[in-house]
Coordinates of C-alpha atoms in Angstrom, one line a residue:
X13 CA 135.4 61.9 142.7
X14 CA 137.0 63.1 139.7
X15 CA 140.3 61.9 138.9
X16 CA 143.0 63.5 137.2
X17 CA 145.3 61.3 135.0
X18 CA 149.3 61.7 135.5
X19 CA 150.0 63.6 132.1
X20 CA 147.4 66.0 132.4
X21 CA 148.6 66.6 136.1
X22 CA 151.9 67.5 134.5
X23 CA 150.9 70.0 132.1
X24 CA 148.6 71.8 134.8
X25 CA 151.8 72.2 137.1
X26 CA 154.1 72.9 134.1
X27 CA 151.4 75.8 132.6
X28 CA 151.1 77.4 136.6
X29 CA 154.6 77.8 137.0
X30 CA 155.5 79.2 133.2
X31 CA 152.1 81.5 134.1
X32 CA 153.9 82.4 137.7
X33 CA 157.0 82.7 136.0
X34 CA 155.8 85.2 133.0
X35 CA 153.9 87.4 136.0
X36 CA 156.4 87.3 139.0
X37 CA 159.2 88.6 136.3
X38 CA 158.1 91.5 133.7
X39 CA 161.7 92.4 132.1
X40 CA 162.2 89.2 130.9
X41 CA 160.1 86.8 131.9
X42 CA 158.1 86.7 128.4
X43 CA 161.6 86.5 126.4
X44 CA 161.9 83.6 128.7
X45 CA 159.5 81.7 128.4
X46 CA 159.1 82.0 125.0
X47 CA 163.1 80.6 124.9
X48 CA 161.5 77.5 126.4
X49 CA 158.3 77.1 124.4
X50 CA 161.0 76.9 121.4
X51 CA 163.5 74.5 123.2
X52 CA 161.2 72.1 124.8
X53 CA 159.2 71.8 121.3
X54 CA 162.8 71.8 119.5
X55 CA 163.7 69.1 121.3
X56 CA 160.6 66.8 121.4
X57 CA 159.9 67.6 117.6
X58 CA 163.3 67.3 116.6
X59 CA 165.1 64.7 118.1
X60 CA 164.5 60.9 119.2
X61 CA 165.6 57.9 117.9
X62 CA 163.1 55.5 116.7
X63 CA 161.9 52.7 118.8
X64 CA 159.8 49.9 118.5
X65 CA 156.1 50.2 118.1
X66 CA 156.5 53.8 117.4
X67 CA 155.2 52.7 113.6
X68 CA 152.2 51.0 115.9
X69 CA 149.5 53.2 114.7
X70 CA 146.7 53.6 117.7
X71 CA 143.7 51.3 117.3
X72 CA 140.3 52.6 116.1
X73 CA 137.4 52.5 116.0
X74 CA 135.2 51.1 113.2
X75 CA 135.3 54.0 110.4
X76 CA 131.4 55.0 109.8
X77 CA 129.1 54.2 107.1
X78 CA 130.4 56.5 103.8
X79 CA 129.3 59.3 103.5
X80 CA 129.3 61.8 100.5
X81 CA 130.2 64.7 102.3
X82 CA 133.1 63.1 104.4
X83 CA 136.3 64.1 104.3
X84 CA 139.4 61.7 103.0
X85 CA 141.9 61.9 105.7
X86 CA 145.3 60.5 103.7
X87 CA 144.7 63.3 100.7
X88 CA 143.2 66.3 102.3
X89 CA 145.8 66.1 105.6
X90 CA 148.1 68.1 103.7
X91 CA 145.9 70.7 102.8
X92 CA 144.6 71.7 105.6
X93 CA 146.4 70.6 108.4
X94 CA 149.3 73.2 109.6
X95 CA 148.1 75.1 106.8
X96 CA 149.9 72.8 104.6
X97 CA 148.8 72.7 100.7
X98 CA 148.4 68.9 99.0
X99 CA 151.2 68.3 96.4
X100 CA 149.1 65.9 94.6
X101 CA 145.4 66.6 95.2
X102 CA 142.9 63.6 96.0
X103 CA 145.6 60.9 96.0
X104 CA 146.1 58.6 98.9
X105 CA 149.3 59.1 101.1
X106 CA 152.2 57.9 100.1
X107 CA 153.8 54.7 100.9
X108 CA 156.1 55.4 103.4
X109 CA 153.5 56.8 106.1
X110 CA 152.9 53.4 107.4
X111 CA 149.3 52.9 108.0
X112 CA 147.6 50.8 110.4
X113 CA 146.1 47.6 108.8
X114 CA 143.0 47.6 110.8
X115 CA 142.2 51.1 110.0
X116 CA 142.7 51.0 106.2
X117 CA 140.4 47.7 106.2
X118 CA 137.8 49.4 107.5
X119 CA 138.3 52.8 106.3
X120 CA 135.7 53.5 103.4
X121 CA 136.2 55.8 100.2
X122 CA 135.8 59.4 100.6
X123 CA 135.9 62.7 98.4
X124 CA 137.6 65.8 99.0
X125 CA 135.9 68.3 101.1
X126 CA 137.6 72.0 99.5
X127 CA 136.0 74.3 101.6
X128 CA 138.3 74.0 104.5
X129 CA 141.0 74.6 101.5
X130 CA 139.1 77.7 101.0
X131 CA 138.9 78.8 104.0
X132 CA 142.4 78.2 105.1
X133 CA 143.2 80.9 102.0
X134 CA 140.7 83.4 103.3
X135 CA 142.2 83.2 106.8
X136 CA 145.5 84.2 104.9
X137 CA 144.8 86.8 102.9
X138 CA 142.9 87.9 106.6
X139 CA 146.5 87.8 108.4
X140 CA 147.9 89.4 105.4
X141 CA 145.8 92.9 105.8
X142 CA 145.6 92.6 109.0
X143 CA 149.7 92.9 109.2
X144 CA 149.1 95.8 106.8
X145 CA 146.9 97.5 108.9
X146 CA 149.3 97.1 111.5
X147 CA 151.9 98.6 108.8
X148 CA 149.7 101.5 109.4
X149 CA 149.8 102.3 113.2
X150 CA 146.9 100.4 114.2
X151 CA 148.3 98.1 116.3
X152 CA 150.5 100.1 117.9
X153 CA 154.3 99.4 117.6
X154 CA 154.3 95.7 117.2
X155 CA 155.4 95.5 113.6
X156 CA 158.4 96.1 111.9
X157 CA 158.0 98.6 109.7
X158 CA 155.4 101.5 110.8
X159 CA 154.5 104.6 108.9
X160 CA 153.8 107.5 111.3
X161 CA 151.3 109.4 110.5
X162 CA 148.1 109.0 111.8
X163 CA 145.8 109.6 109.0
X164 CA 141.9 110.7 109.0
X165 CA 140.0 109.7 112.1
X166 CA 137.5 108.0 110.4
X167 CA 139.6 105.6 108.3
X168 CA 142.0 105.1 111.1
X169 CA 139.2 104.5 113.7
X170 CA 137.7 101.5 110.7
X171 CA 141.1 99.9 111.1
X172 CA 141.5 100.0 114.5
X173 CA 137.7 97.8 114.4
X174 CA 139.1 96.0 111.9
X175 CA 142.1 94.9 113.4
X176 CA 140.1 94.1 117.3
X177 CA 137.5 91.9 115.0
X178 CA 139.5 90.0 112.8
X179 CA 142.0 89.0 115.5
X180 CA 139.2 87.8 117.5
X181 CA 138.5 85.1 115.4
X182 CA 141.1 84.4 112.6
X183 CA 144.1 82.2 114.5
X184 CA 141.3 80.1 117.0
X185 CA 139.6 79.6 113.6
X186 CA 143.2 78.2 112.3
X187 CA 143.8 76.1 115.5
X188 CA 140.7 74.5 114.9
X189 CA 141.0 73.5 111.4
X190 CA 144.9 72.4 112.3
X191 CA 143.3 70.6 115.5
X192 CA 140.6 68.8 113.1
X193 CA 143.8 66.3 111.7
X194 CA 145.2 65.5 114.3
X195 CA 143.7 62.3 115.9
X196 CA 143.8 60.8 112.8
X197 CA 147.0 61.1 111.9
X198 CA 148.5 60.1 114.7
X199 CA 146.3 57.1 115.1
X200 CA 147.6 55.6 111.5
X201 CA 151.2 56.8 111.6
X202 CA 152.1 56.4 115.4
X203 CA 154.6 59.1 117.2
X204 CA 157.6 58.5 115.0
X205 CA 156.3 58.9 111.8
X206 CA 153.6 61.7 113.4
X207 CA 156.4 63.2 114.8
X208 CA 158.8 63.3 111.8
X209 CA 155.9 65.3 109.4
X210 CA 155.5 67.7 112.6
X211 CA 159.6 68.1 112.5
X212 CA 159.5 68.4 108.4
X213 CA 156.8 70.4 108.0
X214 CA 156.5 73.1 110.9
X215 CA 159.9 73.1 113.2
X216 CA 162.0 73.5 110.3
X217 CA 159.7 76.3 108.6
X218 CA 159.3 77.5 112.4
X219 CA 163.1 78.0 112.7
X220 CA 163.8 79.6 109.6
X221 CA 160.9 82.1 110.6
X222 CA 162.8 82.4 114.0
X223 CA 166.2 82.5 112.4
X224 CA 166.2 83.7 108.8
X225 CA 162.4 86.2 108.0
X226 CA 162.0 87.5 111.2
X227 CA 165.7 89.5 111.7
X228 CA 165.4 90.3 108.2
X229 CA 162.3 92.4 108.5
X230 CA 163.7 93.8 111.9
X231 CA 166.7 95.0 110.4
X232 CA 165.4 96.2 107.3
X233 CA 162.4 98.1 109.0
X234 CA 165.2 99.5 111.2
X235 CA 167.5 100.5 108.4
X236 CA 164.5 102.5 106.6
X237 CA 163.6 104.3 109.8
X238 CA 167.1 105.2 110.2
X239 CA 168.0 103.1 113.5
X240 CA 171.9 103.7 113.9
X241 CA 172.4 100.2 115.6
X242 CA 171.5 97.5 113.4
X243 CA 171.7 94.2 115.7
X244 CA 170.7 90.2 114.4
X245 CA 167.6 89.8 116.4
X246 CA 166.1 86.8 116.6
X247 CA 162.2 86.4 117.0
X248 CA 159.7 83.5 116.4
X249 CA 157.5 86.3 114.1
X250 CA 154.7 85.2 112.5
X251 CA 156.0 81.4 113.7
X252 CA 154.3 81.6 117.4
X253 CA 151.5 80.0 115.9
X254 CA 153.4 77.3 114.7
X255 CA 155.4 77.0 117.6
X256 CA 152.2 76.7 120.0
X257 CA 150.8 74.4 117.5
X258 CA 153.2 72.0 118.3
X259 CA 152.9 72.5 121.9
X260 CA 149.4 71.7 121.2
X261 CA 150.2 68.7 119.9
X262 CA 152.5 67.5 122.0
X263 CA 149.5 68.1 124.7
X264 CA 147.2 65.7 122.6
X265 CA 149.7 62.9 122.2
X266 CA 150.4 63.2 125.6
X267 CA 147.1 62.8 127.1
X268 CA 145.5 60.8 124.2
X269 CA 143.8 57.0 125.3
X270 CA 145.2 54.5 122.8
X271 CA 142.7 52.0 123.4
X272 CA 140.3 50.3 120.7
X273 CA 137.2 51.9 121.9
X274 CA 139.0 55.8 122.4
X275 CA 141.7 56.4 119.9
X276 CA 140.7 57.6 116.3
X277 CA 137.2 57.8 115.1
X278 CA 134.0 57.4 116.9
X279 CA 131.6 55.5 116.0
X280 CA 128.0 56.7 115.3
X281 CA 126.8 55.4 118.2
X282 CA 129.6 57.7 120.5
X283 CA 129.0 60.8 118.6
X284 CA 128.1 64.1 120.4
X285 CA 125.4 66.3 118.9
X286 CA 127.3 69.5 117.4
X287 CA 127.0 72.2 120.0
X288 CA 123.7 74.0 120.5
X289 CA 123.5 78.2 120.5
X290 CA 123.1 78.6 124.2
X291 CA 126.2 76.2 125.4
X292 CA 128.5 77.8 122.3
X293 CA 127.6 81.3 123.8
X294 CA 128.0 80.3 127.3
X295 CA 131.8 79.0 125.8
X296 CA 132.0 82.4 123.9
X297 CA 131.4 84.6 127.3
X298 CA 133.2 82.1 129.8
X299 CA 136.4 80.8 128.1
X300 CA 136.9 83.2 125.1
X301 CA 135.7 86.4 127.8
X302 CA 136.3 86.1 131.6
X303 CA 138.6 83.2 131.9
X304 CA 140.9 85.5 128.8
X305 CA 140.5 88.1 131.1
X306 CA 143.3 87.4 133.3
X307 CA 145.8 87.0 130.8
X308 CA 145.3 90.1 129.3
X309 CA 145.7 91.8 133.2
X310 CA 148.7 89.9 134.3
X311 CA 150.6 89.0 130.7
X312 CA 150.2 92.0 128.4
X313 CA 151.4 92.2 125.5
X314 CA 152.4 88.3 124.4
X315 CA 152.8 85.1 126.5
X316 CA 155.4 83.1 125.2
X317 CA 155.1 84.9 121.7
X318 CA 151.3 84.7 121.7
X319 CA 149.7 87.8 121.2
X320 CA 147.8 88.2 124.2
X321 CA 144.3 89.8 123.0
X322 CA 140.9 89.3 122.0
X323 CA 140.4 86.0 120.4
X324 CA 143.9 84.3 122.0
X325 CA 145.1 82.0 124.6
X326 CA 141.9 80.7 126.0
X327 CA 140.1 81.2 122.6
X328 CA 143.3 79.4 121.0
X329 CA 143.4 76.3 123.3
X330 CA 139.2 76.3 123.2
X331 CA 139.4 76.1 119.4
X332 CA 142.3 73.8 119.4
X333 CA 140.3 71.3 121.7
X334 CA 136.7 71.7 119.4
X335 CA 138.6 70.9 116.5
X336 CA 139.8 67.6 117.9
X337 CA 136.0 67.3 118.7
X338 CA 135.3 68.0 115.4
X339 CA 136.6 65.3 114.1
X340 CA 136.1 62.6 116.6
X341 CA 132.2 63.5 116.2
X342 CA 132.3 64.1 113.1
X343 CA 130.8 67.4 112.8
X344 CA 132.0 68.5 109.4
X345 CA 131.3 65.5 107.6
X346 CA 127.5 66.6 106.8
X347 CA 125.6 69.8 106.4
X348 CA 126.6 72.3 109.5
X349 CA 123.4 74.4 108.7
X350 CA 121.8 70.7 109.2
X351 CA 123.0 70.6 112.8
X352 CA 122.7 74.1 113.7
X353 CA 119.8 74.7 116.0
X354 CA 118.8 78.3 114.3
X355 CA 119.0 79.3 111.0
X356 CA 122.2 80.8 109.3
X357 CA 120.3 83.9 108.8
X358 CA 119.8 84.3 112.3
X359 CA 123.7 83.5 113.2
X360 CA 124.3 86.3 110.3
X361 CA 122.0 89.0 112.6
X362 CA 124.2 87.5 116.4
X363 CA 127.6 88.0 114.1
X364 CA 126.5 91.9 113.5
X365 CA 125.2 92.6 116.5
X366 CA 128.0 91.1 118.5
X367 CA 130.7 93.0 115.8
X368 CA 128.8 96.6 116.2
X369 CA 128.8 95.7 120.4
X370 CA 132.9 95.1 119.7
X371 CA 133.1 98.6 117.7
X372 CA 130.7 100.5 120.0
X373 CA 132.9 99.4 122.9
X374 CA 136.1 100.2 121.5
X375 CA 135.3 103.5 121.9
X376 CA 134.7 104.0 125.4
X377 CA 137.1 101.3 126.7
X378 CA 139.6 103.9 127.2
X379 CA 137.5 105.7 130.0
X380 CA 135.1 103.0 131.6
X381 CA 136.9 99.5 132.8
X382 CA 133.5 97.6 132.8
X383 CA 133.5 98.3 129.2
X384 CA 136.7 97.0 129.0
X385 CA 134.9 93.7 130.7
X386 CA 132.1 93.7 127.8
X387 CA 134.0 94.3 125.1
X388 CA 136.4 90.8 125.8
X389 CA 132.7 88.9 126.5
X390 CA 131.8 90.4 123.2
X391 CA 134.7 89.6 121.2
X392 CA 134.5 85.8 122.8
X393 CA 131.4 85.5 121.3
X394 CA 131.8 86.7 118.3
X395 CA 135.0 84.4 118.1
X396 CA 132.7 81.3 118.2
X397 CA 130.1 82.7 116.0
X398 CA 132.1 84.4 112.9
X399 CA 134.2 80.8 112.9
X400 CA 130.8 79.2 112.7
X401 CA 129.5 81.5 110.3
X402 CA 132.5 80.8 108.2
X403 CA 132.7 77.3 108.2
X404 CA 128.9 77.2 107.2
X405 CA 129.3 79.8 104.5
X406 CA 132.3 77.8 102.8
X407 CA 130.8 74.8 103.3
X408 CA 127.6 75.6 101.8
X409 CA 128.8 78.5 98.8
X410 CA 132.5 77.4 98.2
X411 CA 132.9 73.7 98.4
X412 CA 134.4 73.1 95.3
X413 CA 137.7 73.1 93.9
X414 CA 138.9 74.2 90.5
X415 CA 142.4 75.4 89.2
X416 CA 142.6 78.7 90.7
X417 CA 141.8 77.4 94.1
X418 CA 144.5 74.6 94.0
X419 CA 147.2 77.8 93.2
X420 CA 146.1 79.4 96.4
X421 CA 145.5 76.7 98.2
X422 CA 149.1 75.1 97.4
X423 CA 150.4 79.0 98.1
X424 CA 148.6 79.8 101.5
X425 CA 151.8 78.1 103.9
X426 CA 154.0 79.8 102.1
X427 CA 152.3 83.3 101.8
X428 CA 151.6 82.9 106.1
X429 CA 155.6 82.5 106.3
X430 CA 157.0 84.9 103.8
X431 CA 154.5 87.9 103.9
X432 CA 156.1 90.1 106.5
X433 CA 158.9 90.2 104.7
X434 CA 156.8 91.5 101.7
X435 CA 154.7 93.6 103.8
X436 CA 157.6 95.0 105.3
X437 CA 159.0 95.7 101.6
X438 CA 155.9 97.3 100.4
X439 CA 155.7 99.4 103.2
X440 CA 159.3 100.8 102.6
X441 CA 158.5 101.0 98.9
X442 CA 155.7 103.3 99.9
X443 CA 157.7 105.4 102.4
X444 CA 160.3 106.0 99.9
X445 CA 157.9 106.8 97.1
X446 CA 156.2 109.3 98.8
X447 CA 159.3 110.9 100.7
X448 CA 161.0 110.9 97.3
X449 CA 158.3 112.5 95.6
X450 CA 157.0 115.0 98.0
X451 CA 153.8 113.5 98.3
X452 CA 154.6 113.5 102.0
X453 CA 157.1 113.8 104.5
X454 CA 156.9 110.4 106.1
X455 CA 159.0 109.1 109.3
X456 CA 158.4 105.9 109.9
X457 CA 159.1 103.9 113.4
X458 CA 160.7 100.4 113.4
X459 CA 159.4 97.3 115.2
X460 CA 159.3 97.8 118.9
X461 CA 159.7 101.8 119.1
X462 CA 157.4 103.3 121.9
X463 CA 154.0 103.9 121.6
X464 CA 154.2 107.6 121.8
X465 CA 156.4 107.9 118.8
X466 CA 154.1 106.9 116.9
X467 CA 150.9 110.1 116.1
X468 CA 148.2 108.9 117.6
X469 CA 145.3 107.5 115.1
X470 CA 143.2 110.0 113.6
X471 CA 145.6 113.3 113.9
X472 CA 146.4 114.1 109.7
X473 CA 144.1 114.8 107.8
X474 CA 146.1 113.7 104.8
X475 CA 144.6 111.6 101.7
X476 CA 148.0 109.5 101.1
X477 CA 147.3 107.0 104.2
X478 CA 144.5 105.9 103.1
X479 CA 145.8 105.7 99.5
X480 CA 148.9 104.3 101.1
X481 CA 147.1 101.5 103.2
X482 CA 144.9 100.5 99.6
X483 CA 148.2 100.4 97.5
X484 CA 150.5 98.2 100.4
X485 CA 147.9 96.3 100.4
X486 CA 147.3 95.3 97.3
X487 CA 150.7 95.0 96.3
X488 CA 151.3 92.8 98.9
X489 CA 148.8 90.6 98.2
X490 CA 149.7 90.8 94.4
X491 CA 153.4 90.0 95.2
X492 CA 153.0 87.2 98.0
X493 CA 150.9 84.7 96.4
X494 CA 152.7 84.3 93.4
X495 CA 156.1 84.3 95.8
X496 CA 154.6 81.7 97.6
X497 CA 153.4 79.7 95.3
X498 CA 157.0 79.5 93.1
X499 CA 159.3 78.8 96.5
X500 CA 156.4 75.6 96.7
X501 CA 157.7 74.5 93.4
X502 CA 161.4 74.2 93.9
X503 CA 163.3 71.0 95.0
X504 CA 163.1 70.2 98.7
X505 CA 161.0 72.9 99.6
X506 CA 158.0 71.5 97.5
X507 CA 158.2 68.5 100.1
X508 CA 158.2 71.0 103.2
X509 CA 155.9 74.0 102.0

């Protein structure tokens, strides 16, 4: 008989009753619970005295033979982990993380691994046009600043794809690589110490998100759409992720064996193969499809902040827990097209098909519910797949590191916090331009308007939105980085960013 350990008991009961909550109450039940997701993290990120033995880093294993490919935990943990860029590239942590004395005895050299670096920037740039797009109507009225025109069919229809694609695979793909750090850092530093670089380096950004960027762009979107009622609106933003993140690992702490034979690294010996085709689309159609199912019938809209959508909640936590896995088997420290049981070609040809199913879909979804039922199987898929397919690309093509990487590498954090505000900016650059100019008579909607104020996709005919869309992009992207990269360079912030 299986049994069921006490925390994981208490995080069952506590994630029913937030899901009965969110359902039994639709006004405000969301608003909520999201008010709770920020307290409760708030609170057990942000507070606590240190006690004794919270220094006591957890026991590990044995680290395994060195291997070239492996990945040097102290140096590359700011890099990838929270999407957090290293301030000193390839040098050991500093001092003052205490490290368990066992570990570091044992713990071989290692080199740099950069492609997770360079993915982490592609996922960023990804979340940058994918705001644009919603900048553009796509995504409805969830963004703060909306031009409202509909624009040509075709190009409006490509974003729509666009948008239902990328989301199904770009935030499980960064819970996965923020997942992969985890064990190991809070097996050296121990929960104080853990804690206090979870407090320092996502709460605080998290609250200024929720506090500071987020009103901003709701009042300024609202000012250029000519709202009369300006209000201070506080919203999490862009900073869900960070605040599930720490629910996430508050989960792990919670729930993970400190024991000599459990905590940390496995050994060779322990280590699972890396997941065959058949149980990875099994995953992709069962937890990232009919188990998401639910959530997207009884919590539309967000859960707790979350977008609820293709490629979130169950994809999220699935992702969260194989990057955990990831680590403790040590999947990414040797050749992934190596482990695979097809060739990457082949995974190339599923990503395709399983993207044109998704677009196919899309259109028809409207009208037929079963399609509705395909097109999330589809999307789970393809979730598990495209990350694959992007981990073994950059692995394979773009493991190195040279000067231009480190600047967007060091940027990405800050470009993930700071580009709705730019996006936002563009946008009303744009809309001003044009209304200015006669190029077109633009009214755009601010953040939360309702749906139907917005033209539906596909109804003008007019060359300036796709035009538009090219230029907001661009200049976003051109503006952000740089941003970013200059706030990572000033006192204080260098340390957090």
């Amino acid at each position: 008989m299986m049994c069921i350990s006490r925390p994981l008991a208490l995080w069952i009961a506590a994630v029913v009753i937030s899901l009965t909550f969110r359902i039994s109450s639709s006004d405000h039940g969301d608003a909520i619970c999201t008010g709770l997701l920020i307290i409760a993290t708030s609170i057990r990120f942000g507070f606590g005295r240190k006690a004794n033995g919270d220094d006591a880093a957890a026991p590990a294993a044995p680290a395994p033979a060195s291997n070239p490919d492996s990945i040097n935990d102290a140096s590359q943990e700011r890099g990838i982990d929270l999407l957090i860029p290293d301030t000193v590239p390839d040098v050991e942590e500093p001092d003052h993380f205490p490290t368990n004395t066992a570990i570091a005895a044992t713990r071989t050299p290692a080199t740099r691994v950069a492609f997770l670096d360079n993915v982490k920037v592609f996922l960023t740039a990804l979340v940058v046009t994918h705001h644009v797009n919603c900048a553009f109507g796509v995504c409805g009225g969830s963004w703060y600043l909306i031009v409202g025109h509909g624009g040509p069919e075709a190009f409006t229809r490509f974003l729509g794809i666009f948008v239902v694609l990328d989301q199904s695979f770009f935030m499980p793909l960064f819970f996965f690589i923020s997942a992969y750090f985890v064990p190991s850092s809070y097996a050296r530093k121990g929960w104080y110490t853990f804690r206090e670089g979870r407090k320092m380096r996502i709460l605080i950004p998290a609250t200024f998100s929720l506090l500071v960027i987020s009103p901003a762009c709701i009042a300024w979107g609202g000012y250029v759409a000519g709202v009369e009622k300006l209000e201070y609106i506080p919203s999490p933003g862009v900073a869900w992720f960070l605040y599930w993140l720490l629910l996430f690992s508050w989960m792990y702490v919670t729930m993970a064996v400190r024991t000599e034979a459990e905590a940390g690294i496995s050994t060779p010996m322990e280590r699972r193969k890396f997941p065959g085709t058949i149980p990875r689309l099994l995953c992709g159609i069962g937890v990232c499809g009919l188990l998401l199912l639910p959530f997207l019938i009884l919590t539309p809209g967000t859960l707790a902040t979350m977008p609820v959508s293709t490629g979130s909640v169950t994809c999220d936590f699935l992702m969260f827990y194989l990057g955990i896995q990831a680590k403790k088997h040590g999947w990414l420290e040797s050749s992934l097209t190596d482990q695979m049981d097809i060739h990457p070609i082949l995974l190339l040809f599923m990503v395709i098909a399983e993207g044109t199913g998704v677009a196919l879909l899309l259109q028809i979804v409207a009208e037929n519910g079963l399609a509705g039922v395909g097109l999330v199987c589809l999307a789970g898929m393809f979730c598990l797949d495209m990350s694959l397919l992007v981990l073994v690309t950059f692995q394979k093509y773009f493991n190195k590191e040279t000067s231009m990487t480190k600047f967007f590498a060091r940027a990405s954090y800050g470009v993930y916090l700071l580009h709705p505000i730019v996006v936002t900016g563009m946008t009303a650059l744009y809309i001003n331009i044009c209304n200015q100019l006669g190029f077109a008579n633009i009214d755009p909607v601010a953040a939360g308007s309702a749906g139907n104020e917005i033209p539906p996709v596909g109804t003008d005919s007019d060359y300036h939105y796709p035009v538009g869309w090219f230029l907001v992009n661009l200049a976003s992207h051109i503006v952000v980085w740089p941003l970013a990269y200059g706030v990572t360079r000033l006192p204080v912030l260098k340390n957090i960013l």
